Coordinates of C-alpha atoms and ligand atoms in Angstrom, one line a residue:
Chain A
M893 CA 0.0 0.0 0.0
S894 CA 1.2 3.4 -0.9
P895 CA 1.1 6.1 1.8
R896 CA -2.1 8.1 2.0
T897 CA -1.8 11.3 0.1
R898 CA -5.5 12.2 0.3
P899 CA -7.6 12.4 3.4
I900 CA -10.1 9.6 3.6
P901 CA -13.6 10.0 5.0
I902 CA -14.3 9.0 8.5
I903 CA -17.4 7.2 9.5
T904 CA -19.4 8.9 12.2
D905 CA -22.8 9.3 13.8
D906 CA -22.5 13.1 13.5
A907 CA -24.0 14.8 10.4
L908 CA -20.6 16.4 9.8
T909 CA -17.2 16.1 11.3
I910 CA -14.1 17.9 10.2
T911 CA -10.7 17.4 11.9
G912 CA -7.8 19.7 11.2
G913 CA -9.4 20.6 7.9
S914 CA -8.0 23.1 5.4
F915 CA -9.7 24.2 2.2
S916 CA -8.1 25.8 -0.7
Y917 CA -9.0 27.4 -4.1
G918 CA -5.4 27.4 -5.4
D919 CA -2.1 27.3 -3.7
T920 CA -2.8 29.2 -0.5
P921 CA -5.6 27.8 1.7
A922 CA -8.6 30.1 2.2
L923 CA -9.5 28.5 5.5
T924 CA -7.4 26.4 7.9
D925 CA -7.5 24.5 11.2
V926 CA -11.2 23.6 11.1
T927 CA -12.1 21.1 13.8
I928 CA -15.9 20.8 14.2
S929 CA -18.8 18.4 14.6
V930 CA -22.4 19.0 13.9
K931 CA -24.9 16.5 15.2
P932 CA -28.3 15.7 13.8
G933 CA -30.9 18.2 15.0
E934 CA -28.2 20.8 15.8
A935 CA -27.6 24.1 14.2
M936 CA -24.2 25.7 14.0
A937 CA -23.7 29.4 13.3
L938 CA -20.7 30.2 11.1
I939 CA -19.5 33.7 11.9
G940 CA -16.7 35.9 10.6
P941 CA -16.0 39.1 8.7
N942 CA -16.1 39.4 4.9
G943 CA -13.5 37.2 3.2
S944 CA -13.0 35.1 6.3
G945 CA -13.8 31.8 4.7
K946 CA -17.5 31.2 5.6
S947 CA -18.7 30.4 2.1
T948 CA -15.4 28.5 1.5
L949 CA -16.3 26.1 4.3
L950 CA -19.7 25.4 2.9
K951 CA -18.3 24.8 -0.6
G952 CA -15.7 22.6 1.0
V953 CA -18.3 20.5 2.7
L954 CA -20.1 20.2 -0.7
G955 CA -16.9 19.0 -2.3
L956 CA -16.9 22.0 -4.7
I957 CA -13.4 22.9 -3.5
P958 CA -10.9 20.4 -2.2
L959 CA -10.0 19.6 1.4
V960 CA -6.2 19.9 1.2
E961 CA -5.4 18.9 4.8
G962 CA -7.1 17.0 7.6
S963 CA -10.2 14.8 7.3
M964 CA -13.9 15.3 6.8
G965 CA -16.7 12.8 7.4
L966 CA -20.4 13.0 6.5
G967 CA -22.9 11.0 8.5
T968 CA -25.3 8.6 6.8
T969 CA -26.9 11.5 5.1
A970 CA -30.0 11.7 2.9
G971 CA -28.1 14.3 1.0
I972 CA -27.0 17.9 1.5
G973 CA -29.2 20.9 0.9
Y974 CA -27.5 24.2 0.0
L975 CA -28.5 27.8 -0.3
P976 CA -25.7 29.7 -2.0
Q977 CA -24.9 33.3 -1.0
T978 CA -25.5 34.6 -4.5
E979 CA -27.0 33.1 -7.6
H980 CA -26.4 34.3 -11.1
I981 CA -29.4 33.3 -13.2
D982 CA -30.8 34.5 -16.5
P983 CA -34.0 36.4 -15.6
E984 CA -35.6 35.3 -18.9
F985 CA -34.9 31.6 -18.3
P986 CA -38.2 29.8 -19.0
V987 CA -38.8 28.0 -15.7
T988 CA -41.4 28.4 -13.0
L989 CA -40.7 28.6 -9.3
K990 CA -42.2 25.2 -9.0
Q991 CA -39.8 23.8 -11.6
V992 CA -36.8 25.3 -9.8
V993 CA -37.9 23.8 -6.5
M994 CA -38.3 20.4 -8.2
M995 CA -34.7 20.6 -9.2
G996 CA -34.0 19.9 -5.5
R997 CA -35.5 16.5 -6.1
Y998 CA -33.5 15.6 -9.2
R999 CA -30.8 13.7 -7.5
K1000 CA -33.4 11.6 -5.7
L1001 CA -35.2 11.0 -9.0
G1002 CA -32.2 9.6 -10.7
L1003 CA -32.1 8.8 -14.4
F1004 CA -35.4 7.1 -15.2
R1005 CA -38.0 8.0 -12.5
F1006 CA -40.6 10.7 -13.2
P1007 CA -41.6 12.9 -10.3
G1008 CA -44.3 11.1 -8.2
S1009 CA -46.7 12.2 -5.6
A1010 CA -44.1 12.2 -2.8
D1011 CA -41.9 14.5 -5.0
R1012 CA -44.7 16.9 -5.7
A1013 CA -45.7 16.9 -2.1
A1014 CA -42.2 17.8 -1.0
V1015 CA -42.1 20.6 -3.5
R1016 CA -45.5 21.9 -2.4
E1017 CA -44.5 21.8 1.2
A1018 CA -41.1 23.5 0.6
I1019 CA -42.8 26.3 -1.3
A1020 CA -45.4 26.8 1.4
S1021 CA -42.8 26.9 4.1
V1022 CA -41.1 29.8 2.5
G1023 CA -44.5 31.5 1.9
L1024 CA -44.4 31.5 -1.9
G1025 CA -47.5 29.4 -2.5
N1026 CA -49.2 32.1 -4.4
V1027 CA -46.5 32.5 -7.0
A1028 CA -45.5 28.9 -7.5
N1029 CA -46.4 28.9 -11.2
K1030 CA -44.8 32.2 -12.0
R1031 CA -41.6 32.4 -14.0
F1032 CA -38.7 32.4 -11.6
G1033 CA -37.0 35.4 -13.2
S1034 CA -40.1 37.5 -12.7
L1035 CA -39.9 37.2 -8.9
S1036 CA -38.3 39.8 -6.7
G1037 CA -34.8 39.3 -5.3
G1038 CA -36.0 38.3 -1.8
Q1039 CA -38.6 35.9 -3.4
Q1040 CA -35.9 34.3 -5.6
Q1041 CA -33.8 33.8 -2.5
R1042 CA -36.6 32.1 -0.7
G1043 CA -37.3 30.1 -3.8
F1044 CA -33.7 28.8 -3.7
L1045 CA -34.2 28.0 0.0
A1046 CA -37.3 26.0 -1.0
R1047 CA -35.2 24.1 -3.5
A1048 CA -32.7 23.2 -0.7
L1049 CA -35.6 22.1 1.5
A1050 CA -37.3 20.1 -1.2
A1051 CA -34.3 17.8 -1.2
Q1052 CA -35.3 16.8 2.4
P1053 CA -31.6 16.8 3.3
S1054 CA -30.2 15.6 6.5
L1055 CA -27.6 18.4 6.4
L1056 CA -28.6 21.9 5.4
L1057 CA -26.0 24.5 4.5
L1058 CA -27.4 28.1 4.4
D1059 CA -25.1 30.9 3.2
E1060 CA -26.5 34.2 4.6
P1061 CA -30.1 33.1 4.3
F1062 CA -31.4 36.1 6.3
N1063 CA -29.8 38.7 4.0
G1064 CA -32.5 40.6 2.1
L1065 CA -35.4 39.2 4.0
D1066 CA -38.0 41.4 5.6
Q1067 CA -39.0 40.9 9.2
P1068 CA -42.0 38.6 8.6
N1069 CA -39.8 36.4 6.4
R1070 CA -37.0 36.4 8.9
D1071 CA -39.4 35.2 11.5
A1072 CA -40.8 32.6 9.2
L1073 CA -37.3 31.3 8.4
M1074 CA -36.4 31.1 12.1
Q1075 CA -39.6 29.0 12.6
T1076 CA -38.7 26.8 9.6
L1077 CA -35.2 26.2 11.0
R1078 CA -36.6 25.2 14.4
Q1079 CA -38.9 22.7 12.8
L1080 CA -36.1 21.3 10.7
K1081 CA -34.0 20.9 13.9
A1082 CA -36.9 19.1 15.6
A1083 CA -37.0 16.8 12.6
G1084 CA -33.4 15.9 13.1
V1085 CA -31.8 18.0 10.4
A1086 CA -28.3 19.3 11.0
I1087 CA -27.9 22.9 9.9
I1088 CA -25.0 25.3 9.3
V1089 CA -25.9 29.0 8.9
T1090 CA -23.5 31.7 8.0
T1091 CA -24.6 35.0 9.4
H1092 CA -23.5 38.4 10.6
D1093 CA -26.4 38.6 13.0
L1094 CA -25.3 37.5 16.4
E1095 CA -28.8 37.8 17.8
L1096 CA -29.9 35.2 15.3
A1097 CA -27.0 33.0 16.2
R1098 CA -28.1 33.1 19.8
E1099 CA -31.7 32.4 19.0
V1100 CA -31.6 29.4 16.7
C1101 CA -28.2 28.0 16.9
D1102 CA -26.7 25.5 19.4
T1103 CA -23.0 25.9 18.5
V1104 CA -20.9 28.7 17.0
L1105 CA -17.9 28.6 14.8
F1106 CA -15.8 31.8 14.5
V1107 CA -13.5 32.0 11.5
N1108 CA -11.1 34.5 10.1
G1109 CA -9.0 32.7 7.5
R1110 CA -8.6 30.0 10.2
Q1111 CA -10.8 28.6 13.0
I1112 CA -10.8 31.1 15.9
A1113 CA -13.2 29.3 18.2
F1114 CA -15.8 26.5 18.1
G1115 CA -18.2 25.2 20.8
P1116 CA -21.6 25.7 22.5
K1117 CA -22.8 29.2 21.9
D1118 CA -22.7 30.2 25.5
E1119 CA -19.1 29.4 25.8
V1120 CA -18.0 30.8 22.5
L1121 CA -20.1 34.0 22.0
T1122 CA -17.7 36.0 24.2
L1123 CA -16.4 39.6 23.8
A1124 CA -12.8 38.2 23.7
N1125 CA -13.7 36.0 20.7
L1126 CA -15.6 38.7 19.0
Q1127 CA -12.7 41.0 19.3
E1128 CA -10.3 38.5 17.9
V1129 CA -12.6 37.7 15.0
F1130 CA -13.7 41.2 14.0
H1131 CA -10.8 43.3 15.4
E1132 CA -13.1 46.3 15.3
F1133 CA -16.7 45.9 14.7
Q1134 CA -20.1 47.0 15.7
V1135 CA -22.1 44.1 17.1
E1136 CA -25.6 43.9 18.4
I1137 CA -26.1 42.1 21.7
D1138 CA -29.5 42.2 23.3
E1139 CA -30.5 45.2 21.2
H1140 CA -27.6 47.3 22.3
T1141 CA -25.0 48.3 19.8
V1142 CA -21.6 47.6 21.2
V1143 CA -18.4 48.8 19.4
V1144 CA -15.8 46.2 20.0
P1145 CA -12.5 47.9 20.3
G1146 CA -10.0 46.9 17.6
H1147 CA -6.2 46.4 17.6
E1148 CA -5.8 49.4 15.4
G1149 CA -9.0 51.0 16.6
H1150 CA -10.1 54.6 16.4
Chain B
M598 CA -47.0 15.3 -60.6
N599 CA -48.3 18.6 -59.2
L600 CA -47.2 20.7 -56.3
L601 CA -49.7 19.0 -53.9
D602 CA -48.3 15.6 -54.8
S603 CA -44.8 16.8 -53.9
F604 CA -46.1 17.3 -50.3
T605 CA -47.9 14.0 -50.1
T606 CA -47.7 11.0 -52.5
A607 CA -44.1 11.8 -53.4
F608 CA -43.0 10.3 -50.1
A609 CA -44.0 6.9 -51.4
L610 CA -40.9 7.0 -53.6
P611 CA -38.1 5.1 -51.9
F612 CA -35.5 7.9 -52.0
M613 CA -38.1 10.4 -50.6
G614 CA -38.9 7.9 -47.9
R615 CA -35.2 7.6 -47.0
A616 CA -34.8 11.4 -47.0
L617 CA -37.8 11.8 -44.8
L618 CA -36.6 9.2 -42.3
V619 CA -33.3 10.9 -42.0
L620 CA -34.9 14.3 -41.5
I621 CA -37.4 13.0 -38.9
V622 CA -34.7 11.5 -36.7
L623 CA -32.6 14.7 -37.2
S624 CA -35.5 16.9 -36.4
I625 CA -36.2 15.2 -33.1
A626 CA -32.6 15.2 -32.0
A627 CA -31.8 18.6 -33.3
G628 CA -35.0 20.1 -31.9
L629 CA -34.3 18.8 -28.3
I630 CA -30.7 19.7 -28.4
G631 CA -31.4 23.0 -30.1
V632 CA -33.4 24.1 -27.1
F633 CA -30.3 23.5 -24.8
I634 CA -28.1 25.3 -27.3
N635 CA -30.4 28.3 -27.0
L636 CA -30.8 28.1 -23.2
R637 CA -27.0 27.8 -22.7
G638 CA -26.1 30.3 -25.4
L639 CA -24.0 27.8 -27.2
E640 CA -24.6 29.1 -30.8
F641 CA -20.9 30.1 -31.2
L642 CA -19.6 26.7 -30.0
T643 CA -22.1 25.0 -32.3
D644 CA -20.9 27.1 -35.2
G645 CA -17.3 26.3 -34.2
L646 CA -18.0 22.6 -34.1
T647 CA -19.5 22.6 -37.6
H648 CA -16.4 24.3 -38.9
A649 CA -14.1 21.9 -37.1
V650 CA -15.9 18.9 -38.4
F651 CA -15.5 20.0 -42.0
P652 CA -11.8 18.9 -42.6
G653 CA -12.8 15.5 -41.1
L654 CA -15.7 15.3 -43.6
A655 CA -13.3 16.3 -46.4
A656 CA -10.5 14.0 -45.5
G657 CA -12.9 11.1 -45.0
F658 CA -14.5 11.8 -48.4
V659 CA -11.2 12.1 -50.2
F660 CA -9.6 9.0 -48.7
G661 CA -12.7 6.8 -48.1
G662 CA -15.3 8.0 -50.6
Q663 CA -18.9 8.5 -49.4
G664 CA -18.5 5.8 -46.7
G665 CA -15.4 7.6 -45.3
V666 CA -17.2 10.8 -44.7
L667 CA -18.9 9.6 -41.5
I668 CA -15.8 8.2 -40.1
G669 CA -13.7 11.3 -40.8
A670 CA -16.4 13.5 -39.4
L671 CA -16.7 11.4 -36.2
V672 CA -12.9 11.6 -35.6
A673 CA -12.8 15.3 -36.2
A674 CA -15.9 15.9 -34.1
A675 CA -14.5 13.9 -31.2
A676 CA -11.2 15.8 -31.2
A677 CA -13.0 19.2 -31.6
T678 CA -15.5 18.5 -28.9
I679 CA -12.9 17.6 -26.3
V680 CA -10.7 20.6 -27.2
L681 CA -13.6 23.1 -27.2
T682 CA -15.1 21.7 -24.0
L683 CA -11.8 22.0 -22.2
M684 CA -11.1 25.4 -23.7
S685 CA -14.4 26.8 -22.6
N686 CA -13.9 25.4 -19.1
N687 CA -10.4 26.8 -18.7
K688 CA -11.0 30.1 -20.5
V689 CA -7.5 29.9 -22.0
T690 CA -8.5 31.4 -25.3
S691 CA -10.7 34.2 -26.5
D692 CA -13.6 33.9 -28.9
A693 CA -11.4 35.6 -31.5
T694 CA -8.7 32.9 -31.3
T695 CA -11.3 30.2 -31.5
A696 CA -12.9 31.8 -34.6
I697 CA -9.5 32.1 -36.3
V698 CA -8.6 28.4 -35.6
L699 CA -11.9 27.2 -36.8
T700 CA -11.9 29.2 -40.0
A701 CA -8.5 27.8 -40.7
M702 CA -9.9 24.3 -40.2
F703 CA -12.6 25.0 -42.6
S704 CA -10.2 26.3 -45.2
I705 CA -8.0 23.2 -44.8
G706 CA -11.1 21.1 -45.5
V707 CA -11.9 23.1 -48.7
I708 CA -8.3 22.7 -49.9
I709 CA -8.2 19.0 -49.2
V710 CA -11.3 18.3 -51.3
S711 CA -10.4 20.8 -54.1
A712 CA -6.9 19.5 -54.4
S713 CA -7.9 15.9 -54.9
P714 CA -8.5 14.9 -58.5
G715 CA -11.4 12.6 -59.3
R716 CA -13.6 13.9 -56.6
A717 CA -15.4 16.5 -58.7
G718 CA -18.6 17.8 -57.2
G719 CA -17.4 16.6 -53.8
L720 CA -17.1 20.0 -52.3
E721 CA -20.7 20.9 -53.2
Q722 CA -21.9 17.7 -51.8
L723 CA -20.1 18.2 -48.5
L724 CA -21.3 21.8 -48.1
F725 CA -24.9 21.2 -49.2
G726 CA -25.5 17.5 -48.7
H727 CA -27.2 15.1 -51.0
L728 CA -30.5 14.5 -49.3
L729 CA -32.3 13.0 -52.3
T730 CA -29.6 10.6 -53.1
V731 CA -28.7 9.1 -49.7
T732 CA -28.3 5.3 -49.9
D733 CA -30.1 2.9 -47.5
S734 CA -26.9 2.3 -45.5
E735 CA -26.2 6.1 -45.3
A736 CA -29.7 6.8 -44.1
L737 CA -29.4 4.1 -41.5
I738 CA -26.1 5.3 -40.2
T739 CA -27.2 8.9 -40.1
A740 CA -30.3 7.8 -38.2
I741 CA -28.2 5.8 -35.7
V742 CA -25.8 8.7 -35.1
A743 CA -28.6 11.1 -34.5
A744 CA -30.4 8.6 -32.3
I745 CA -27.3 8.2 -30.1
A746 CA -27.2 12.0 -29.7
L747 CA -30.9 11.9 -28.8
V748 CA -30.3 9.2 -26.2
L749 CA -27.4 11.1 -24.6
V750 CA -29.6 14.1 -24.1
V751 CA -32.6 12.2 -22.9
L752 CA -30.6 10.3 -20.3
T753 CA -29.1 13.5 -19.0
F754 CA -32.2 15.7 -19.5
R755 CA -32.7 16.8 -15.9
R756 CA -29.1 17.7 -15.2
Q757 CA -28.9 19.6 -18.6
V758 CA -31.9 21.7 -17.5
F759 CA -30.5 22.2 -14.0
H760 CA -27.1 23.1 -15.4
A761 CA -28.5 25.5 -18.1
F762 CA -30.5 27.3 -15.4
D763 CA -28.0 27.3 -12.6
P764 CA -24.5 25.8 -13.2
E765 CA -23.3 26.4 -9.6
G766 CA -26.5 25.0 -8.1
S767 CA -26.2 21.9 -10.2
A768 CA -22.6 21.4 -9.3
A769 CA -23.5 21.8 -5.6
A770 CA -26.3 19.2 -6.1
G771 CA -23.5 16.8 -7.1
Y772 CA -23.7 16.9 -10.9
R773 CA -20.2 17.2 -12.3
R774 CA -20.0 20.2 -14.4
V775 CA -17.5 19.0 -17.0
S776 CA -19.4 15.8 -17.6
T777 CA -22.7 17.6 -18.1
E778 CA -21.1 19.9 -20.6
L779 CA -19.2 17.2 -22.3
V780 CA -22.3 15.1 -22.9
L781 CA -24.2 18.0 -24.4
N782 CA -21.3 18.9 -26.6
V783 CA -20.8 15.4 -27.8
A784 CA -24.5 15.2 -28.6
I785 CA -24.3 18.5 -30.6
A786 CA -21.2 17.1 -32.5
L787 CA -23.1 13.9 -33.3
V788 CA -26.0 15.8 -34.7
I789 CA -23.6 17.8 -36.8
V790 CA -22.0 14.7 -38.1
A791 CA -25.3 13.1 -38.9
A792 CA -26.8 16.2 -40.5
S793 CA -23.6 17.1 -42.5
N794 CA -24.2 14.0 -44.6
A795 CA -27.8 14.8 -45.2
V796 CA -28.2 18.6 -45.4
G797 CA -24.5 19.5 -45.8
N798 CA -22.0 21.1 -43.4
L799 CA -23.0 24.7 -44.3
L800 CA -26.7 24.1 -43.6
V801 CA -26.4 22.1 -40.4
L802 CA -26.4 25.3 -38.3
A803 CA -30.0 26.0 -39.5
V804 CA -31.2 22.7 -38.3
L805 CA -29.5 23.0 -34.9
I806 CA -30.1 26.6 -34.0
V807 CA -33.4 27.7 -35.6
P808 CA -35.8 25.3 -33.8
G809 CA -34.5 26.3 -30.4
A810 CA -34.6 30.0 -31.2
L811 CA -38.0 29.7 -32.7
S812 CA -39.4 28.0 -29.7
R813 CA -38.2 30.8 -27.5
L814 CA -40.3 33.2 -29.6
V815 CA -43.4 31.1 -29.2
T816 CA -43.5 30.0 -25.6
T817 CA -42.0 30.7 -22.1
K818 CA -43.0 27.3 -20.8
L819 CA -40.1 24.8 -20.4
G820 CA -41.9 21.7 -21.5
A821 CA -43.6 23.5 -24.5
L822 CA -40.2 24.7 -25.7
F823 CA -39.1 21.2 -26.5
V824 CA -42.4 20.3 -28.2
V825 CA -42.4 23.5 -30.3
A826 CA -38.8 23.0 -31.3
V827 CA -39.3 19.4 -32.4
G828 CA -42.6 20.2 -34.0
S829 CA -41.3 23.1 -36.0
A830 CA -38.2 21.1 -37.1
L831 CA -40.5 18.4 -38.4
L832 CA -42.7 20.8 -40.2
A833 CA -39.8 22.7 -41.8
S834 CA -38.3 19.4 -42.9
W835 CA -41.5 18.3 -44.5
I836 CA -42.0 21.6 -46.3
G837 CA -38.3 21.9 -47.3
L838 CA -38.1 18.3 -48.6
S839 CA -41.3 18.7 -50.6
L840 CA -40.1 21.9 -52.1
G841 CA -36.7 20.4 -52.9
F842 CA -38.4 17.5 -54.6
N843 CA -40.7 19.7 -56.6
I844 CA -37.9 22.0 -57.8
S845 CA -35.3 19.4 -58.6
V846 CA -37.2 16.3 -59.6
V847 CA -40.4 17.7 -61.0
G848 CA -39.0 21.0 -62.2
G849 CA -35.7 19.5 -63.3
V850 CA -33.6 22.4 -61.7
D851 CA -30.6 21.1 -59.9
V852 CA -31.1 22.5 -56.4
P853 CA -29.8 20.5 -53.3
A854 CA -32.8 19.7 -51.2
G855 CA -30.7 20.5 -48.1
A856 CA -30.9 24.2 -49.2
T857 CA -34.7 24.2 -49.4
V858 CA -34.9 22.5 -46.1
A859 CA -32.6 25.1 -44.5
L860 CA -34.6 27.8 -46.1
S861 CA -37.8 26.4 -44.7
F862 CA -36.4 26.5 -41.2
V863 CA -35.5 30.1 -41.7
L864 CA -38.9 30.8 -43.2
L865 CA -40.7 29.3 -40.2
Y866 CA -38.5 31.3 -37.9
S867 CA -39.3 34.5 -39.8
I868 CA -43.0 33.8 -39.5
A869 CA -42.7 33.2 -35.7
L870 CA -40.7 36.5 -35.4
I871 CA -43.3 38.5 -37.4
V872 CA -46.2 37.1 -35.4
R873 CA -44.5 37.9 -32.1
V874 CA -43.6 41.4 -33.1
A875 CA -47.1 41.9 -34.4
R876 CA -48.6 40.6 -31.1
K877 CA -46.3 42.8 -29.1
G878 CA -47.3 45.8 -31.3
L879 CA -51.0 45.0 -30.7
N880 CA -50.5 44.7 -26.9
A881 CA -48.5 47.9 -26.7
Ligands
ATP1038 N1 -13.3 31.3 -6.4 C1 -12.3 31.7 -5.7 N2 -11.1 31.6 -6.1 C2 -10.0 32.0 -5.3 N3 -10.2 32.6 -4.1 C3 -11.4 32.7 -3.6 C4 -12.5 32.3 -4.4 N4 -13.6 32.6 -3.6 C5 -13.2 33.1 -2.5 N5 -11.8 33.2 -2.5 C6 -11.0 33.7 -1.4 O1 -11.2 33.0 -0.2 C7 -11.3 33.8 0.9 C8 -12.6 33.5 1.7 O2 -13.7 33.8 0.9 P1 -15.2 33.5 1.3 O3 -16.0 33.7 0.1 O4 -15.2 32.1 1.9 O5 -15.5 34.6 2.4 P2 -16.8 34.8 3.3 O6 -16.4 34.6 4.7 O7 -17.9 34.0 2.7 O8 -17.0 36.4 3.0 P3 -18.4 37.2 2.9 O9 -18.8 37.6 4.2 O10 -18.0 38.4 2.1 O11 -19.4 36.3 2.2 C9 -11.2 35.2 0.4 O12 -9.9 35.7 0.7 C10 -11.5 35.1 -1.0 O13 -10.7 36.1 -1.7
MG1039 MG1 -19.6 34.4 1.8

């Protein structure tokens, strides 16, 4: 046997485990030293400033960019649902919202099966849970930005994944839809889905998440939210940043602060 | 035989039956694939592939006669598909470079055919096809090649739709980007090879690009796009073939039927365009 040059997956009960993981686009890794585990029914908040590697981690879990160091294991998953941070689509593309959400079922359908009643039900439920039932048959490109984002969320939900990766899902949502999404996330957790959410909103992290991962090019801290959401960690991650805690705006002093 | 007969009873003639069979298979394959060409904006790549296939057609024709055309075309198509797919994935070249290389390929093909003695009329046949004089075996092979293209697209139908709409999302869902693109490009190349023999290399583009473009003018429903594209391709083939028959066989004027077929495609497109513009004008 030749020596292992590539990390091999580890078998685990957790929905996701990464040990000493680094992810890289080219030569220099974009995110290093990641050691985390996410259990079924648990939500992890992924927090860090712009360019800190949040989207990178999600893409790494999806296998879109390589794990160059360490190891990563996915539990016995029913698949991964993914809401990208940005989507570039042709607004004239001839698909309805319903058809886009059905794309979430494609992997399950495989090559030869046509969508059955279970697939249609999953699509209907996913669309209803993001509150878009009244525009299900509209052309996707004719929806507003926030509606499109919720449509993509519905597509991720329709896959009925056991691991859900959401990249800034609250961006661009109005208050009722934020509340609705919070509610959806709680229901998914209750159903045993493991969730990773990137966000800049600490309040939200405290409300729906169980664990927090702080990153800034590397892992700064990971653990239960009460232990990790500390001023010291915030300061290390953001250097200098306005954060909202309990509806008070706190300016965290930076290393090169004002 | 009057004009009406050209559209109906003429198809009882064996050579017309063969031509019709070839065009039916081509229309179904090209109609479906043409929608993806339109949705993905692959018109330039398709044009490039037709040019790149030409020297293969020419070399096959010169060295193997009519039977060599298909083999030469397949070899050229395979090479060109792989190169163009990799190039578009790595963005190593500009459209301009591609265009220059492909024009060069086309010229090489023209020189190969022209420079070989004893193959008179070969160039015209390669460029415009010989729809009314295809042999049984040619018709069969053309149909098989087009059918393979059809099967490739049908088997990957969902991921082609997913990829056309949202390439990143489809990659995240676990569909490999390069393989999705390669399958479609291979299918396009196979249709080009099949159609080159029947309607000629110059006119292939009409068959591959017009039905998809036409369907976008007519409908915004995904399923209907494919139905309209295939339906219009069949209709244009029937009209074009009948006209070609009427002009060349009944009228005795030597016009390749491939040209009347290509013209019928463009004609249907023009009608669809005029109707759409008129409807918009009325609504405004
Ligand atoms: N496709 C890419 N190729 C090369 N480098 C990239 C690519 N995408 C991101 N990077 C780099 O990786 C680092 C992390 O980027 P990432 O997108 O993960 O940040 P982020 O934490 O999601 O930021 P944001 O809050 O702005 O979304 C950045 O330095 C970025 O420049
Ligand atoms: Mg990001």
